[in-house]
Amino acid sequence: MSNAVRVRVPAKVNLALRVGETDEHGYHRLGTVFQALSLTDEVTVEAGRPGVYRLTFRGEGSAFLPTDDTNLATRAAKLMASRFEVEGAGCTMTIRKRIPVAGGMAGGSADAAAVLVACNELWRLGASLDELHEIGAELGADVPFLLHGGTAIGTGRGDEILPVMTRGTYHWVLALSHGGLSTPAVFREFDRVSEPRPTDIPVELLAALAEGDVAAVGAAMVNDLADAAVRLQPTLEATLQLGLDAGAAGAIVSGSGPTCAFLADSPERAELVAEALSVFSGVRAVRMAHGPVEGAKVVG
Ligand code: C5P
């Protein structure tokens, strides 16, 4: 057995997020378009003593993260061990975070996806992507996409993935907010004030992605959770407008927020948008990223 496996995993942004009816478990039927971004976490998993699962975070927001057995990363490792009946399983996980915590970019799900890939390698399990996808879906709705990466439609809970044709590279500016938002709280706020929406993906968005038409992609982006996120964090409205005024081709709340994502038609334009956002008091930090990038992958 190799001693340590390092996996890089992307953040996601939703170019479209349509929110429909709830199922019997309270989960919403979604129609979404994900894109994986070059803002990544790095997860190192090493063999540990049997039955012992240790988790340490470094970097972005690490002080706020639980490191006990409730963490999705630990649950991912334990699920792999039990599903494949790994004898004497145990591991030490070190997660270097750059994806914002509670930011609407699936940081927790990304780390879980990375742990699935790392344990598969560490314990030489030979699980296929389809098997990891199925195990990932048990952990969280975003986990399967982060295994695949690229640009993809998500249906069901967001866990049924269909790759989407895109042309070119998309330049993103991400405005991180001072506080996080809880995903369940944003969905609850949506339920409180909105009716379920049709979950169709806008055809203009898919056509624009296929053509690599950044202006048309920017214009077609839609997020049904945006109003709920803005109600919970009203400064987001000014953040979105600021980025548009600085020349972004599109502005959107990322997933359940509060990170705002801005699409730019060139790296130079992205720099200008980033500069404008970085001086706004409602923005904690600004990150640049591009997409699409690949999903969780062993890098060492
Ligand atoms: O699947 P995950 O644990 O990431 O979802 C977090 C929360 O987001 C769920 O507990 C639920 O409140 C909400 N959610 C939802 N419908 C979905 C996905 C997530 O209501 N399709």
PDB file of N, CA, C and O and ligand atoms in Angstrom, residues 17 19 21-23 25-31 72 75 106 108-109 136-143 155-159 182-188 191 225 256, ligand 1:
ATOM      1  N   LEU A  17     -29.536  27.442 -11.724  1.00  0.00           N
ATOM      2  CA  LEU A  17     -30.014  26.660 -10.574  1.00  0.00           C
ATOM      3  C   LEU A  17     -31.515  26.879 -10.476  1.00  0.00           C
ATOM      4  O   LEU A  17     -31.964  27.943 -10.027  1.00  0.00           O
ATOM      5  N   VAL A  19     -35.095  25.558  -9.019  1.00  0.00           N
ATOM      6  CA  VAL A  19     -35.506  24.828  -7.815  1.00  0.00           C
ATOM      7  C   VAL A  19     -36.990  24.482  -7.900  1.00  0.00           C
ATOM      8  O   VAL A  19     -37.840  25.371  -7.957  1.00  0.00           O
ATOM      9  N   GLU A  21     -40.115  21.223  -6.864  1.00  0.00           N
ATOM     10  CA  GLU A  21     -40.848  20.628  -5.727  1.00  0.00           C
ATOM     11  C   GLU A  21     -39.899  19.907  -4.766  1.00  0.00           C
ATOM     12  O   GLU A  21     -38.835  19.456  -5.181  1.00  0.00           O
ATOM     13  N   THR A  22     -40.348  19.725  -3.526  1.00  0.00           N
ATOM     14  CA  THR A  22     -39.572  18.894  -2.589  1.00  0.00           C
ATOM     15  C   THR A  22     -40.041  17.442  -2.673  1.00  0.00           C
ATOM     16  O   THR A  22     -41.210  17.180  -2.958  1.00  0.00           O
ATOM     17  N   ASP A  23     -39.118  16.523  -2.390  1.00  0.00           N
ATOM     18  CA  ASP A  23     -39.498  15.112  -2.324  1.00  0.00           C
ATOM     19  C   ASP A  23     -39.869  14.744  -0.882  1.00  0.00           C
ATOM     20  O   ASP A  23     -39.886  15.614   0.001  1.00  0.00           O
ATOM     21  N   HIS A  25     -38.244  13.476   1.390  1.00  0.00           N
ATOM     22  CA  HIS A  25     -37.196  13.714   2.382  1.00  0.00           C
ATOM     23  C   HIS A  25     -36.914  15.210   2.566  1.00  0.00           C
ATOM     24  O   HIS A  25     -35.977  15.587   3.272  1.00  0.00           O
ATOM     25  N   GLY A  26     -37.688  16.053   1.877  1.00  0.00           N
ATOM     26  CA  GLY A  26     -37.483  17.495   2.004  1.00  0.00           C
ATOM     27  C   GLY A  26     -36.435  18.033   1.040  1.00  0.00           C
ATOM     28  O   GLY A  26     -36.119  19.222   1.057  1.00  0.00           O
ATOM     29  N   TYR A  27     -35.879  17.160   0.201  1.00  0.00           N
ATOM     30  CA  TYR A  27     -34.924  17.608  -0.821  1.00  0.00           C
ATOM     31  C   TYR A  27     -35.679  18.168  -2.022  1.00  0.00           C
ATOM     32  O   TYR A  27     -36.741  17.660  -2.380  1.00  0.00           O
ATOM     33  N   HIS A  28     -35.108  19.202  -2.631  1.00  0.00           N
ATOM     34  CA  HIS A  28     -35.755  19.832  -3.785  1.00  0.00           C
ATOM     35  C   HIS A  28     -35.301  19.178  -5.078  1.00  0.00           C
ATOM     36  O   HIS A  28     -34.127  18.847  -5.235  1.00  0.00           O
ATOM     37  N   ARG A  29     -36.241  19.075  -5.998  1.00  0.00           N
ATOM     38  CA  ARG A  29     -35.879  18.649  -7.349  1.00  0.00           C
ATOM     39  C   ARG A  29     -35.161  19.829  -8.010  1.00  0.00           C
ATOM     40  O   ARG A  29     -35.660  20.957  -7.981  1.00  0.00           O
ATOM     41  N   LEU A  30     -33.986  19.567  -8.565  1.00  0.00           N
ATOM     42  CA  LEU A  30     -33.195  20.650  -9.151  1.00  0.00           C
ATOM     43  C   LEU A  30     -32.982  20.440 -10.645  1.00  0.00           C
ATOM     44  O   LEU A  30     -32.966  19.307 -11.123  1.00  0.00           O
ATOM     45  N   GLY A  31     -32.813  21.531 -11.336  1.00  0.00           N
ATOM     46  CA  GLY A  31     -32.261  21.515 -12.687  1.00  0.00           C
ATOM     47  C   GLY A  31     -31.116  22.498 -12.648  1.00  0.00           C
ATOM     48  O   GLY A  31     -31.321  23.691 -12.417  1.00  0.00           O
ATOM     49  N   LEU A  72     -18.098  15.745   6.693  1.00  0.00           N
ATOM     50  CA  LEU A  72     -18.376  14.938   5.505  1.00  0.00           C
ATOM     51  C   LEU A  72     -17.138  14.176   5.024  1.00  0.00           C
ATOM     52  O   LEU A  72     -17.255  13.077   4.467  1.00  0.00           O
ATOM     53  N   ARG A  75     -16.867  11.131   7.169  1.00  0.00           N
ATOM     54  CA  ARG A  75     -17.945  10.215   6.788  1.00  0.00           C
ATOM     55  C   ARG A  75     -17.628   9.526   5.467  1.00  0.00           C
ATOM     56  O   ARG A  75     -17.945   8.348   5.275  1.00  0.00           O
ATOM     57  N   ALA A 106     -19.606  24.537  -2.663  1.00  0.00           N
ATOM     58  CA  ALA A 106     -19.526  23.089  -2.403  1.00  0.00           C
ATOM     59  C   ALA A 106     -18.193  22.646  -1.816  1.00  0.00           C
ATOM     60  O   ALA A 106     -17.722  21.548  -2.091  1.00  0.00           O
ATOM     61  N   GLY A 108     -17.370  21.654   1.241  1.00  0.00           N
ATOM     62  CA  GLY A 108     -17.470  20.431   2.050  1.00  0.00           C
ATOM     63  C   GLY A 108     -17.670  19.203   1.175  1.00  0.00           C
ATOM     64  O   GLY A 108     -17.051  18.146   1.399  1.00  0.00           O
ATOM     65  N   SER A 109     -18.508  19.337   0.158  1.00  0.00           N
ATOM     66  CA  SER A 109     -18.747  18.222  -0.765  1.00  0.00           C
ATOM     67  C   SER A 109     -17.486  17.916  -1.572  1.00  0.00           C
ATOM     68  O   SER A 109     -17.198  16.760  -1.873  1.00  0.00           O
ATOM     69  N   GLY A 136     -20.861   8.705  -3.444  1.00  0.00           N
ATOM     70  CA  GLY A 136     -20.847  10.162  -3.221  1.00  0.00           C
ATOM     71  C   GLY A 136     -22.246  10.728  -3.056  1.00  0.00           C
ATOM     72  O   GLY A 136     -22.480  11.610  -2.226  1.00  0.00           O
ATOM     73  N   ALA A 137     -23.192  10.211  -3.839  1.00  0.00           N
ATOM     74  CA  ALA A 137     -24.574  10.718  -3.780  1.00  0.00           C
ATOM     75  C   ALA A 137     -25.195  10.468  -2.406  1.00  0.00           C
ATOM     76  O   ALA A 137     -26.077  11.211  -1.972  1.00  0.00           O
ATOM     77  N   GLU A 138     -24.722   9.428  -1.703  1.00  0.00           N
ATOM     78  CA  GLU A 138     -25.228   9.164  -0.345  1.00  0.00           C
ATOM     79  C   GLU A 138     -24.732  10.227   0.632  1.00  0.00           C
ATOM     80  O   GLU A 138     -25.343  10.463   1.673  1.00  0.00           O
ATOM     81  N   LEU A 139     -23.598  10.847   0.309  1.00  0.00           N
ATOM     82  CA  LEU A 139     -23.009  11.836   1.223  1.00  0.00           C
ATOM     83  C   LEU A 139     -23.576  13.228   1.019  1.00  0.00           C
ATOM     84  O   LEU A 139     -23.727  13.995   1.966  1.00  0.00           O
ATOM     85  N   GLY A 140     -23.867  13.580  -0.230  1.00  0.00           N
ATOM     86  CA  GLY A 140     -24.390  14.920  -0.502  1.00  0.00           C
ATOM     87  C   GLY A 140     -24.664  15.088  -1.982  1.00  0.00           C
ATOM     88  O   GLY A 140     -24.026  14.447  -2.817  1.00  0.00           O
ATOM     89  N   ALA A 141     -25.608  15.983  -2.284  1.00  0.00           N
ATOM     90  CA  ALA A 141     -26.076  16.124  -3.667  1.00  0.00           C
ATOM     91  C   ALA A 141     -24.998  16.650  -4.615  1.00  0.00           C
ATOM     92  O   ALA A 141     -25.027  16.352  -5.814  1.00  0.00           O
ATOM     93  N   ASP A 142     -24.029  17.428  -4.088  1.00  0.00           N
ATOM     94  CA  ASP A 142     -23.005  18.011  -4.969  1.00  0.00           C
ATOM     95  C   ASP A 142     -21.797  17.095  -5.161  1.00  0.00           C
ATOM     96  O   ASP A 142     -20.943  17.376  -6.003  1.00  0.00           O
ATOM     97  N   VAL A 143     -21.693  16.060  -4.349  1.00  0.00           N
ATOM     98  CA  VAL A 143     -20.467  15.246  -4.377  1.00  0.00           C
ATOM     99  C   VAL A 143     -20.245  14.590  -5.754  1.00  0.00           C
ATOM    100  O   VAL A 143     -19.126  14.656  -6.291  1.00  0.00           O
ATOM    101  N   THR A 155     -29.473  16.889 -12.477  1.00  0.00           N
ATOM    102  CA  THR A 155     -30.920  16.781 -12.252  1.00  0.00           C
ATOM    103  C   THR A 155     -31.162  15.919 -11.008  1.00  0.00           C
ATOM    104  O   THR A 155     -30.213  15.510 -10.343  1.00  0.00           O
ATOM    105  N   GLY A 156     -32.439  15.629 -10.722  1.00  0.00           N
ATOM    106  CA  GLY A 156     -32.757  14.938  -9.467  1.00  0.00           C
ATOM    107  C   GLY A 156     -32.456  15.896  -8.325  1.00  0.00           C
ATOM    108  O   GLY A 156     -32.887  17.050  -8.338  1.00  0.00           O
ATOM    109  N   ARG A 157     -31.674  15.424  -7.363  1.00  0.00           N
ATOM    110  CA  ARG A 157     -31.234  16.321  -6.275  1.00  0.00           C
ATOM    111  C   ARG A 157     -30.041  17.174  -6.709  1.00  0.00           C
ATOM    112  O   ARG A 157     -29.472  17.904  -5.901  1.00  0.00           O
ATOM    113  N   GLY A 158     -29.628  17.015  -7.955  1.00  0.00           N
ATOM    114  CA  GLY A 158     -28.401  17.648  -8.446  1.00  0.00           C
ATOM    115  C   GLY A 158     -27.323  16.596  -8.614  1.00  0.00           C
ATOM    116  O   GLY A 158     -26.193  16.901  -8.998  1.00  0.00           O
ATOM    117  N   ASP A 159     -27.683  15.346  -8.321  1.00  0.00           N
ATOM    118  CA  ASP A 159     -26.691  14.261  -8.304  1.00  0.00           C
ATOM    119  C   ASP A 159     -26.719  13.380  -9.548  1.00  0.00           C
ATOM    120  O   ASP A 159     -25.919  12.467  -9.680  1.00  0.00           O
ATOM    121  N   SER A 182     -26.024  29.106   5.541  1.00  0.00           N
ATOM    122  CA  SER A 182     -26.302  27.679   5.646  1.00  0.00           C
ATOM    123  C   SER A 182     -27.212  27.280   4.479  1.00  0.00           C
ATOM    124  O   SER A 182     -28.258  27.907   4.262  1.00  0.00           O
ATOM    125  N   THR A 183     -26.805  26.253   3.748  1.00  0.00           N
ATOM    126  CA  THR A 183     -27.600  25.820   2.584  1.00  0.00           C
ATOM    127  C   THR A 183     -29.040  25.478   2.976  1.00  0.00           C
ATOM    128  O   THR A 183     -29.985  25.946   2.325  1.00  0.00           O
ATOM    129  N   PRO A 184     -29.263  24.666   4.041  1.00  0.00           N
ATOM    130  CA  PRO A 184     -30.654  24.378   4.414  1.00  0.00           C
ATOM    131  C   PRO A 184     -31.440  25.653   4.729  1.00  0.00           C
ATOM    132  O   PRO A 184     -32.622  25.759   4.376  1.00  0.00           O
ATOM    133  N   ALA A 185     -30.795  26.645   5.356  1.00  0.00           N
ATOM    134  CA  ALA A 185     -31.505  27.890   5.706  1.00  0.00           C
ATOM    135  C   ALA A 185     -31.923  28.633   4.440  1.00  0.00           C
ATOM    136  O   ALA A 185     -33.018  29.206   4.388  1.00  0.00           O
ATOM    137  N   VAL A 186     -31.084  28.618   3.416  1.00  0.00           N
ATOM    138  CA  VAL A 186     -31.432  29.316   2.170  1.00  0.00           C
ATOM    139  C   VAL A 186     -32.589  28.591   1.464  1.00  0.00           C
ATOM    140  O   VAL A 186     -33.521  29.220   0.971  1.00  0.00           O
ATOM    141  N   PHE A 187     -32.535  27.257   1.447  1.00  0.00           N
ATOM    142  CA  PHE A 187     -33.660  26.503   0.861  1.00  0.00           C
ATOM    143  C   PHE A 187     -34.947  26.758   1.649  1.00  0.00           C
ATOM    144  O   PHE A 187     -36.015  26.897   1.054  1.00  0.00           O
ATOM    145  N   ARG A 188     -34.844  26.856   2.982  1.00  0.00           N
ATOM    146  CA  ARG A 188     -36.043  27.133   3.797  1.00  0.00           C
ATOM    147  C   ARG A 188     -36.618  28.500   3.462  1.00  0.00           C
ATOM    148  O   ARG A 188     -37.832  28.668   3.347  1.00  0.00           O
ATOM    149  N   ASP A 191     -38.438  28.285   0.273  1.00  0.00           N
ATOM    150  CA  ASP A 191     -39.757  27.645   0.471  1.00  0.00           C
ATOM    151  C   ASP A 191     -40.756  28.608   1.117  1.00  0.00           C
ATOM    152  O   ASP A 191     -41.947  28.558   0.830  1.00  0.00           O
ATOM    153  N   LEU A 225     -32.290  30.500  -6.173  1.00  0.00           N
ATOM    154  CA  LEU A 225     -32.024  30.717  -4.739  1.00  0.00           C
ATOM    155  C   LEU A 225     -31.497  32.121  -4.453  1.00  0.00           C
ATOM    156  O   LEU A 225     -31.341  32.503  -3.287  1.00  0.00           O
ATOM    157  N   SER A 256     -26.158  28.408  -3.039  1.00  0.00           N
ATOM    158  CA  SER A 256     -26.956  29.004  -1.984  1.00  0.00           C
ATOM    159  C   SER A 256     -26.267  30.235  -1.384  1.00  0.00           C
ATOM    160  O   SER A 256     -26.737  30.793  -0.404  1.00  0.00           O
TER     161      SER A 256
HETATM  162  O1  C5P B   1     -26.930  17.247  -0.153  1.00  0.00           O
HETATM  163  P1  C5P B   1     -26.383  18.246   0.789  1.00  0.00           P
HETATM  164  O2  C5P B   1     -26.123  17.680   2.167  1.00  0.00           O
HETATM  165  O3  C5P B   1     -25.207  18.998   0.251  1.00  0.00           O
HETATM  166  O4  C5P B   1     -27.530  19.321   0.968  1.00  0.00           O
HETATM  167  C1  C5P B   1     -27.511  20.270   2.007  1.00  0.00           C
HETATM  168  C2  C5P B   1     -28.914  20.762   2.258  1.00  0.00           C
HETATM  169  O5  C5P B   1     -29.373  21.505   1.142  1.00  0.00           O
HETATM  170  C3  C5P B   1     -29.952  19.674   2.462  1.00  0.00           C
HETATM  171  O6  C5P B   1     -29.989  19.285   3.812  1.00  0.00           O
HETATM  172  C4  C5P B   1     -31.228  20.372   2.044  1.00  0.00           C
HETATM  173  O7  C5P B   1     -31.700  21.209   3.068  1.00  0.00           O
HETATM  174  C5  C5P B   1     -30.750  21.279   0.922  1.00  0.00           C
HETATM  175  N1  C5P B   1     -30.938  20.660  -0.423  1.00  0.00           N
HETATM  176  C6  C5P B   1     -32.228  20.579  -0.936  1.00  0.00           C
HETATM  177  N2  C5P B   1     -32.411  20.011  -2.173  1.00  0.00           N
HETATM  178  C7  C5P B   1     -31.368  19.557  -2.898  1.00  0.00           C
HETATM  179  C8  C5P B   1     -30.048  19.645  -2.401  1.00  0.00           C
HETATM  180  C9  C5P B   1     -29.862  20.205  -1.142  1.00  0.00           C
HETATM  181  O8  C5P B   1     -33.194  21.005  -0.299  1.00  0.00           O
HETATM  182  N3  C5P B   1     -31.592  19.013  -4.102  1.00  0.00           N
END
